[in-house]
mmCIF file of C-alpha atoms in Angstrom:
data_model
loop_
_atom_site.group_PDB
_atom_site.id
_atom_site.type_symbol
_atom_site.label_atom_id
_atom_site.label_comp_id
_atom_site.label_asym_id
_atom_site.label_seq_id
_atom_site.Cartn_x
_atom_site.Cartn_y
_atom_site.Cartn_z
ATOM 1 C CA ARG A 1 58.895 -19.690 -23.928
ATOM 2 C CA ALA A 2 57.805 -21.500 -27.036
ATOM 3 C CA ALA A 3 54.951 -19.783 -29.089
ATOM 4 C CA MET A 4 51.554 -21.200 -29.304
ATOM 5 C CA PRO A 5 51.349 -23.433 -32.449
ATOM 6 C CA ILE A 6 48.040 -22.603 -34.475
ATOM 7 C CA VAL A 7 45.711 -25.404 -34.891
ATOM 8 C CA VAL A 8 43.303 -26.141 -37.639
ATOM 9 C CA GLY A 9 40.584 -28.920 -38.009
ATOM 10 C CA ASN A 10 41.063 -31.287 -40.889
ATOM 11 C CA ALA A 11 38.033 -32.012 -42.925
ATOM 12 C CA ASP A 12 38.757 -35.626 -42.810
ATOM 13 C CA SER A 13 39.111 -35.593 -39.126
ATOM 14 C CA GLY A 14 35.774 -34.021 -38.201
ATOM 15 C CA ILE A 15 37.193 -31.693 -35.744
ATOM 16 C CA SER A 16 36.558 -27.989 -36.034
ATOM 17 C CA PRO A 17 39.280 -25.235 -35.557
ATOM 18 C CA ALA A 18 37.632 -24.082 -32.207
ATOM 19 C CA ALA A 19 37.538 -28.095 -30.769
ATOM 20 C CA ALA A 20 41.371 -28.225 -32.126
ATOM 21 C CA ALA A 21 42.389 -25.014 -30.109
ATOM 22 C CA ASN A 22 40.203 -26.208 -27.104
ATOM 23 C CA ARG A 23 42.238 -29.458 -26.792
ATOM 24 C CA LEU A 24 45.515 -27.322 -27.004
ATOM 25 C CA ARG A 25 44.222 -25.184 -24.219
ATOM 26 C CA ARG A 26 43.524 -28.294 -22.139
ATOM 27 C CA ASN A 27 47.033 -29.431 -22.396
ATOM 28 C CA GLY A 28 48.124 -26.128 -20.982
ATOM 29 C CA GLY A 29 49.449 -24.754 -24.447
ATOM 30 C CA ASN A 30 52.502 -26.482 -23.902
ATOM 31 C CA GLY A 31 53.242 -27.543 -27.627
ATOM 32 C CA LYS A 32 51.390 -30.876 -27.364
ATOM 33 C CA ARG A 33 49.467 -31.227 -30.610
ATOM 34 C CA ARG A 34 48.315 -34.179 -32.825
ATOM 35 C CA ARG A 35 49.929 -34.050 -36.174
ATOM 36 C CA SER A 36 46.260 -34.195 -37.956
ATOM 37 C CA HIS A 37 45.565 -30.881 -36.289
ATOM 38 C CA ALA A 38 49.034 -28.947 -37.284
ATOM 39 C CA LEU A 39 48.743 -26.255 -39.746
ATOM 40 C CA PRO A 40 50.881 -27.269 -42.860
ATOM 41 C CA PRO A 41 53.340 -24.991 -44.334
ATOM 42 C CA VAL A 42 51.655 -23.352 -47.263
ATOM 43 C CA GLU A 43 53.510 -21.386 -49.978
ATOM 44 C CA HIS A 44 51.670 -18.315 -51.223
ATOM 45 C CA PRO A 45 52.105 -16.840 -54.708
ATOM 46 C CA PRO A 46 54.592 -14.097 -54.767
ATOM 47 C CA GLU A 47 52.162 -11.576 -55.604
ATOM 48 C CA ILE A 48 50.061 -12.042 -52.338
ATOM 49 C CA LYS A 49 53.031 -13.295 -50.008
ATOM 50 C CA ALA A 50 53.596 -9.651 -48.768
ATOM 51 C CA GLU A 51 49.818 -9.335 -47.611
ATOM 52 C CA PHE A 52 49.965 -12.674 -45.818
ATOM 53 C CA ASP A 53 53.143 -11.154 -44.105
ATOM 54 C CA LEU A 54 51.407 -8.390 -42.794
ATOM 55 C CA PHE A 55 47.848 -10.458 -42.241
ATOM 56 C CA PRO A 56 48.459 -14.049 -41.528
ATOM 57 C CA PRO A 57 45.293 -16.181 -41.949
ATOM 58 C CA CYS A 58 43.975 -17.190 -38.619
ATOM 59 C CA TYR A 59 43.402 -20.778 -39.717
ATOM 60 C CA ALA A 60 42.856 -22.816 -43.002
ATOM 61 C CA LEU A 61 41.462 -26.413 -43.655
ATOM 62 C CA ARG A 62 44.091 -28.257 -45.310
ATOM 63 C CA SER A 63 41.655 -30.467 -47.620
ATOM 64 C CA LYS A 64 39.712 -27.780 -48.669
ATOM 65 C CA VAL A 65 40.559 -24.436 -50.874
ATOM 66 C CA MET A 66 39.454 -21.482 -48.845
ATOM 67 C CA THR A 67 36.683 -19.677 -51.416
ATOM 68 C CA ALA A 68 35.394 -15.941 -51.240
ATOM 69 C CA PRO A 69 32.418 -15.430 -48.936
ATOM 70 C CA THR A 70 29.234 -15.639 -50.761
ATOM 71 C CA LEU A 71 26.241 -13.517 -49.987
ATOM 72 C CA ARG A 72 22.947 -14.547 -48.799
ATOM 73 C CA GLN A 73 19.518 -14.240 -50.616
ATOM 74 C CA TYR A 74 18.827 -10.946 -48.262
ATOM 75 C CA GLN A 75 22.095 -9.481 -48.995
ATOM 76 C CA THR A 76 21.923 -9.931 -52.878
ATOM 77 C CA ASP A 77 18.252 -8.187 -52.441
ATOM 78 C CA THR A 78 19.718 -5.113 -50.407
ATOM 79 C CA ILE A 79 22.490 -4.713 -52.989
ATOM 80 C CA ALA A 80 19.740 -5.001 -55.735
ATOM 81 C CA GLU A 81 17.542 -2.478 -53.911
ATOM 82 C CA ALA A 82 20.303 -0.003 -53.469
ATOM 83 C CA ARG A 83 21.039 0.011 -57.331
ATOM 84 C CA THR A 84 17.674 0.432 -58.295
ATOM 85 C CA MET A 85 17.596 3.553 -55.897
ATOM 86 C CA MET A 86 20.450 5.044 -57.481
ATOM 87 C CA ALA A 87 19.364 4.283 -60.639
ATOM 88 C CA GLN A 88 16.186 6.490 -59.623
ATOM 89 C CA GLY A 89 18.595 9.404 -58.973
ATOM 90 C CA LYS A 90 19.116 8.949 -55.333
ATOM 91 C CA LYS A 91 22.299 9.923 -54.175
ATOM 92 C CA ALA A 92 22.399 8.987 -50.260
ATOM 93 C CA ILE A 93 21.419 5.577 -49.423
ATOM 94 C CA CYS A 94 21.596 4.071 -45.823
ATOM 95 C CA LEU A 95 21.686 0.523 -45.376
ATOM 96 C CA VAL A 96 20.343 -0.279 -41.839
ATOM 97 C CA ALA A 97 20.697 -3.980 -40.673
ATOM 98 C CA PRO A 98 21.075 -5.708 -37.278
ATOM 99 C CA THR A 99 24.356 -6.679 -35.763
ATOM 100 C CA GLY A 100 25.967 -9.906 -37.531
ATOM 101 C CA ALA A 101 23.728 -9.269 -40.816
ATOM 102 C CA GLY A 102 26.853 -8.901 -42.853
ATOM 103 C CA LYS A 103 26.749 -5.049 -43.727
ATOM 104 C CA THR A 104 30.661 -5.232 -44.265
ATOM 105 C CA LEU A 105 30.477 -8.375 -46.369
ATOM 106 C CA ILE A 106 27.751 -6.029 -48.231
ATOM 107 C CA ALA A 107 29.806 -3.036 -48.583
ATOM 108 C CA ALA A 108 32.962 -5.154 -49.796
ATOM 109 C CA HIS A 109 30.781 -6.765 -52.770
ATOM 110 C CA VAL A 110 29.392 -3.153 -53.432
ATOM 111 C CA ILE A 111 33.437 -2.135 -53.468
ATOM 112 C CA GLN A 112 34.165 -5.046 -55.850
ATOM 113 C CA SER A 113 31.590 -4.091 -58.219
ATOM 114 C CA ALA A 114 32.621 -0.533 -58.610
ATOM 115 C CA VAL A 115 36.281 -1.438 -58.869
ATOM 116 C CA ALA A 116 35.263 -3.557 -61.632
ATOM 117 C CA LYS A 117 33.569 -0.889 -63.419
ATOM 118 C CA GLY A 118 36.782 1.329 -62.986
ATOM 119 C CA LYS A 119 35.222 3.574 -60.247
ATOM 120 C CA ARG A 120 37.073 4.888 -57.084
ATOM 121 C CA VAL A 121 35.625 4.122 -53.961
ATOM 122 C CA LEU A 122 36.315 5.696 -50.175
ATOM 123 C CA PHE A 123 35.192 3.583 -47.226
ATOM 124 C CA LEU A 124 35.298 5.527 -43.935
ATOM 125 C CA ALA A 125 34.839 4.121 -40.359
ATOM 126 C CA HIS A 126 35.562 5.803 -37.171
ATOM 127 C CA ARG A 127 37.206 2.592 -35.569
ATOM 128 C CA ARG A 128 40.543 0.919 -36.017
ATOM 129 C CA GLU A 129 38.725 -2.563 -35.703
ATOM 130 C CA LEU A 130 35.995 -1.433 -38.529
ATOM 131 C CA ILE A 131 38.766 -0.454 -40.645
ATOM 132 C CA GLU A 132 40.865 -3.756 -40.295
ATOM 133 C CA GLN A 133 37.471 -5.779 -40.838
ATOM 134 C CA CYS A 134 36.882 -3.923 -44.157
ATOM 135 C CA ALA A 135 40.362 -4.852 -45.316
ATOM 136 C CA ALA A 136 40.065 -8.069 -44.598
ATOM 137 C CA LYS A 137 36.520 -8.707 -46.385
ATOM 138 C CA LEU A 138 38.212 -7.146 -49.378
ATOM 139 C CA ARG A 139 41.181 -9.556 -49.190
ATOM 140 C CA ASP A 140 38.458 -12.329 -48.796
ATOM 141 C CA LEU A 141 37.219 -11.152 -52.177
ATOM 142 C CA ALA A 142 40.614 -10.976 -53.810
ATOM 143 C CA ILE A 143 40.644 -7.092 -53.931
ATOM 144 C CA TRP A 144 44.431 -6.362 -53.006
ATOM 145 C CA ASN A 145 44.905 -2.914 -54.462
ATOM 146 C CA TYR A 146 43.483 -0.579 -51.486
ATOM 147 C CA ASN A 147 45.193 1.826 -49.468
ATOM 148 C CA VAL A 148 44.401 2.229 -45.842
ATOM 149 C CA VAL A 149 44.321 5.893 -44.471
ATOM 150 C CA LEU A 150 45.147 5.469 -40.847
ATOM 151 C CA SER A 151 48.230 7.213 -39.020
ATOM 152 C CA GLY A 152 50.817 4.479 -38.842
ATOM 153 C CA HIS A 153 48.942 1.473 -40.525
ATOM 154 C CA PRO A 154 51.205 -0.610 -42.590
ATOM 155 C CA GLN A 155 48.810 -0.741 -45.300
ATOM 156 C CA SER A 156 49.176 3.249 -45.910
ATOM 157 C CA ARG A 157 51.395 2.837 -48.698
ATOM 158 C CA ASN A 158 49.462 3.247 -52.045
ATOM 159 C CA PRO A 159 47.640 6.640 -52.054
ATOM 160 C CA ASP A 160 46.787 5.900 -55.886
ATOM 161 C CA ALA A 161 44.935 2.792 -55.332
ATOM 162 C CA PRO A 162 41.085 2.545 -56.287
ATOM 163 C CA VAL A 163 40.081 1.676 -52.828
ATOM 164 C CA GLN A 164 40.704 3.939 -49.862
ATOM 165 C CA ILE A 165 39.788 2.714 -46.447
ATOM 166 C CA ALA A 166 39.766 5.633 -44.151
ATOM 167 C CA SER A 167 39.547 6.672 -40.639
ATOM 168 C CA ILE A 168 37.430 9.735 -40.105
ATOM 169 C CA GLN A 169 39.583 11.245 -37.766
ATOM 170 C CA THR A 170 42.993 10.769 -39.790
ATOM 171 C CA LEU A 171 41.089 12.076 -43.027
ATOM 172 C CA LEU A 172 40.315 14.979 -41.462
ATOM 173 C CA ARG A 173 43.790 16.444 -41.241
ATOM 174 C CA ARG A 174 44.298 15.133 -44.652
ATOM 175 C CA GLU A 175 43.600 15.924 -48.473
ATOM 176 C CA TYR A 176 40.528 13.892 -49.558
ATOM 177 C CA PRO A 177 41.002 11.406 -51.871
ATOM 178 C CA PRO A 178 38.884 11.587 -54.901
ATOM 179 C CA ALA A 179 36.205 8.946 -55.075
ATOM 180 C CA ASP A 180 33.054 8.122 -57.245
ATOM 181 C CA LEU A 181 31.432 6.479 -54.095
ATOM 182 C CA VAL A 182 31.752 6.889 -50.529
ATOM 183 C CA ILE A 183 30.440 4.348 -48.009
ATOM 184 C CA ILE A 184 30.525 5.202 -44.445
ATOM 185 C CA ASP A 185 30.304 2.563 -41.886
ATOM 186 C CA GLU A 186 28.432 3.228 -38.640
ATOM 187 C CA SER A 187 26.904 6.191 -40.272
ATOM 188 C CA HIS A 188 24.998 7.305 -37.167
ATOM 189 C CA HIS A 189 28.052 8.732 -35.709
ATOM 190 C CA ILE A 190 28.095 11.286 -38.409
ATOM 191 C CA CYS A 191 25.782 13.264 -36.409
ATOM 192 C CA GLY A 192 28.255 13.105 -33.142
ATOM 193 C CA GLY A 193 30.305 15.805 -31.672
ATOM 194 C CA GLN A 194 33.583 14.653 -33.085
#
Protein backbone atom coordinates (compact mmCIF):
# COMPACT_ATOMS: atom_id res chain seq x y z
CA ARG A 1 0.00 0.00 0.00
CA ALA A 2 1.38 3.40 -0.98
CA ALA A 3 2.07 5.96 1.73
CA MET A 4 -0.36 8.85 2.05
CA PRO A 5 1.24 11.95 0.54
CA ILE A 6 1.52 15.08 2.64
CA VAL A 7 -0.36 17.97 1.09
CA VAL A 8 -0.05 21.67 1.68
CA GLY A 9 -1.87 24.76 0.61
CA ASN A 10 0.06 27.02 -1.68
CA ALA A 11 -0.34 30.66 -0.70
CA ASP A 12 -0.93 31.47 -4.37
CA SER A 13 -3.68 28.85 -4.78
CA GLY A 14 -5.80 30.09 -1.89
CA ILE A 15 -6.29 26.54 -0.58
CA SER A 16 -5.54 25.84 3.05
CA PRO A 17 -3.69 22.70 4.19
CA ALA A 18 -6.94 21.43 5.77
CA ALA A 19 -8.88 21.90 2.52
CA ALA A 20 -6.16 20.11 0.57
CA ALA A 21 -6.21 17.22 3.05
CA ASN A 22 -10.01 17.01 2.74
CA ARG A 23 -9.71 16.80 -1.05
CA LEU A 24 -7.23 13.98 -0.66
CA ARG A 25 -9.57 12.14 1.71
CA ARG A 26 -12.47 12.52 -0.75
CA ASN A 27 -10.29 10.88 -3.41
CA GLY A 28 -9.94 7.90 -1.08
CA GLY A 29 -6.29 8.57 -0.30
CA ASN A 30 -5.33 6.81 -3.54
CA GLY A 31 -2.40 9.11 -4.22
CA LYS A 32 -4.28 11.41 -6.62
CA ARG A 33 -3.21 14.95 -5.95
CA ARG A 34 -2.72 18.17 -7.75
CA ARG A 35 0.82 19.26 -8.28
CA SER A 36 0.14 22.69 -6.77
CA HIS A 37 -0.58 20.99 -3.44
CA ALA A 38 2.32 18.55 -3.30
CA LEU A 39 4.98 19.23 -0.69
CA PRO A 40 8.17 20.15 -2.54
CA PRO A 41 11.41 18.53 -1.42
CA VAL A 42 13.21 20.73 1.10
CA GLU A 43 16.92 20.58 1.85
CA HIS A 44 17.45 21.42 5.52
CA PRO A 45 20.75 22.78 6.90
CA PRO A 46 22.91 19.93 8.22
CA GLU A 47 22.86 21.20 11.83
CA ILE A 48 19.08 20.74 12.06
CA LYS A 49 18.63 17.84 9.64
CA ALA A 50 18.82 15.34 12.49
CA GLU A 51 16.04 17.18 14.31
CA PHE A 52 13.76 17.10 11.25
CA ASP A 53 14.52 13.41 10.77
CA LEU A 54 13.21 12.77 14.29
CA PHE A 55 10.34 15.26 14.11
CA PRO A 56 9.34 16.02 10.50
CA PRO A 57 7.17 19.09 9.98
CA CYS A 58 3.55 18.18 9.27
CA TYR A 59 3.14 20.88 6.66
CA ALA A 60 4.82 23.98 5.32
CA LEU A 61 3.80 26.71 2.94
CA ARG A 62 5.87 26.65 -0.20
CA SER A 63 5.81 30.35 -0.95
CA LYS A 64 6.20 31.62 2.63
CA VAL A 65 9.01 31.28 5.12
CA MET A 66 7.83 29.78 8.39
CA THR A 67 8.59 32.16 11.26
CA ALA A 68 8.67 31.65 14.99
CA PRO A 69 5.33 32.10 16.72
CA THR A 70 4.85 35.55 18.20
CA LEU A 71 3.17 36.34 21.47
CA ARG A 72 -0.17 38.08 21.73
CA GLN A 73 -0.44 41.16 23.92
CA TYR A 74 -1.97 39.32 26.90
CA GLN A 75 0.84 36.74 26.73
CA THR A 76 3.49 39.48 26.72
CA ASP A 77 1.71 41.17 29.65
CA THR A 78 1.67 37.85 31.54
CA ILE A 79 5.44 37.42 31.13
CA ALA A 80 6.04 41.03 32.22
CA GLU A 81 3.85 40.53 35.30
CA ALA A 82 5.74 37.34 36.22
CA ARG A 83 9.06 39.18 35.87
CA THR A 84 7.77 41.96 38.11
CA MET A 85 6.76 39.40 40.75
CA MET A 86 10.21 37.77 40.57
CA ALA A 87 11.84 41.20 40.93
CA GLN A 88 9.77 41.68 44.10
CA GLY A 89 11.36 38.50 45.48
CA LYS A 90 8.51 36.07 44.88
CA LYS A 91 9.89 32.62 44.13
CA ALA A 92 6.81 30.57 43.22
CA ILE A 93 4.51 32.04 40.58
CA CYS A 94 1.45 30.22 39.25
CA LEU A 95 0.17 31.14 35.80
CA VAL A 96 -3.48 30.28 35.30
CA ALA A 97 -5.06 30.64 31.86
CA PRO A 98 -7.87 28.91 29.96
CA THR A 99 -7.39 26.12 27.46
CA GLY A 100 -5.94 27.46 24.22
CA ALA A 101 -4.48 30.61 25.79
CA GLY A 102 -0.95 29.56 24.83
CA LYS A 103 0.55 28.63 28.19
CA THR A 104 3.13 26.37 26.55
CA LEU A 105 4.09 29.15 24.12
CA ILE A 106 4.49 31.53 27.07
CA ALA A 107 6.67 28.94 28.81
CA ALA A 108 8.76 28.49 25.65
CA HIS A 109 9.39 32.25 25.43
CA VAL A 110 10.33 32.34 29.14
CA ILE A 111 12.71 29.42 28.51
CA GLN A 112 14.19 31.22 25.49
CA SER A 113 14.80 34.32 27.60
CA ALA A 114 16.38 32.33 30.43
CA VAL A 115 18.68 30.43 28.07
CA ALA A 116 19.75 33.72 26.46
CA LYS A 117 20.86 34.84 29.95
CA GLY A 118 22.87 31.65 30.48
CA LYS A 119 20.38 30.04 32.88
CA ARG A 120 19.48 26.37 33.11
CA VAL A 121 15.79 25.43 32.87
CA LEU A 122 13.84 22.36 33.94
CA PHE A 123 10.37 21.94 32.39
CA LEU A 124 8.24 19.28 34.10
CA ALA A 125 5.10 17.62 32.76
CA HIS A 126 3.14 14.53 33.69
CA ARG A 127 2.17 13.36 30.19
CA ARG A 128 4.14 12.46 27.08
CA GLU A 129 1.92 14.70 24.92
CA LEU A 130 2.79 17.76 27.02
CA ILE A 131 6.50 16.94 26.80
CA GLU A 132 6.26 16.62 23.00
CA GLN A 133 4.29 19.89 22.84
CA CYS A 134 6.95 21.78 24.82
CA ALA A 135 9.75 20.34 22.67
CA ALA A 136 7.88 21.38 19.52
CA LYS A 137 7.43 24.95 20.81
CA LEU A 138 11.15 25.15 21.62
CA ARG A 139 11.99 23.98 18.11
CA ASP A 140 9.61 26.61 16.73
CA LEU A 141 11.70 29.21 18.60
CA ALA A 142 14.94 27.68 17.21
CA ILE A 143 16.01 26.26 20.58
CA TRP A 144 17.68 23.00 19.59
CA ASN A 145 19.93 22.42 22.60
CA TYR A 146 17.55 20.59 24.93
CA ASN A 147 17.21 17.16 26.46
CA VAL A 148 14.07 15.13 27.10
CA VAL A 149 14.14 13.13 30.33
CA LEU A 150 11.65 10.44 29.39
CA SER A 151 12.31 6.73 29.23
CA GLY A 152 12.96 5.61 25.65
CA HIS A 153 12.55 9.07 24.09
CA PRO A 154 14.75 9.75 21.02
CA GLN A 155 15.70 13.21 22.35
CA SER A 156 17.12 11.74 25.58
CA ARG A 157 20.73 12.15 24.53
CA ASN A 158 22.06 15.41 25.99
CA PRO A 159 22.00 15.45 29.82
CA ASP A 160 24.20 18.58 29.87
CA ALA A 161 21.82 20.72 27.76
CA PRO A 162 20.70 23.99 29.36
CA VAL A 163 17.04 22.98 28.91
CA GLN A 164 15.73 19.73 30.36
CA ILE A 165 12.16 18.71 29.50
CA ALA A 166 11.27 15.99 31.96
CA SER A 167 8.52 13.55 32.72
CA ILE A 168 7.81 13.84 36.43
CA GLN A 169 7.44 10.05 36.68
CA THR A 170 10.84 9.43 35.02
CA LEU A 171 12.60 12.19 36.94
CA LEU A 172 11.50 10.70 40.28
CA ARG A 173 13.69 7.66 39.47
CA ARG A 174 16.73 9.68 38.36
CA GLU A 175 19.08 12.33 39.62
CA TYR A 176 17.57 15.79 39.29
CA PRO A 177 19.31 17.98 36.72
CA PRO A 178 20.59 21.38 37.91
CA ALA A 179 18.18 24.24 37.19
CA ASP A 180 17.94 27.96 37.81
CA LEU A 181 14.29 28.00 36.71
CA VAL A 182 11.71 25.23 37.11
CA ILE A 183 8.48 25.33 35.10
CA ILE A 184 5.76 22.83 36.00
CA ASP A 185 3.06 22.24 33.40
CA GLU A 186 -0.36 21.23 34.74
CA SER A 187 0.85 22.09 38.25
CA HIS A 188 -2.53 21.21 39.79
CA HIS A 189 -1.41 17.58 39.54
CA ILE A 190 1.29 18.22 42.15
CA CYS A 191 -1.29 17.71 44.90
CA GLY A 192 -2.34 14.39 43.39
CA GLY A 193 -1.66 11.02 44.94
CA GLN A 194 0.93 9.98 42.34
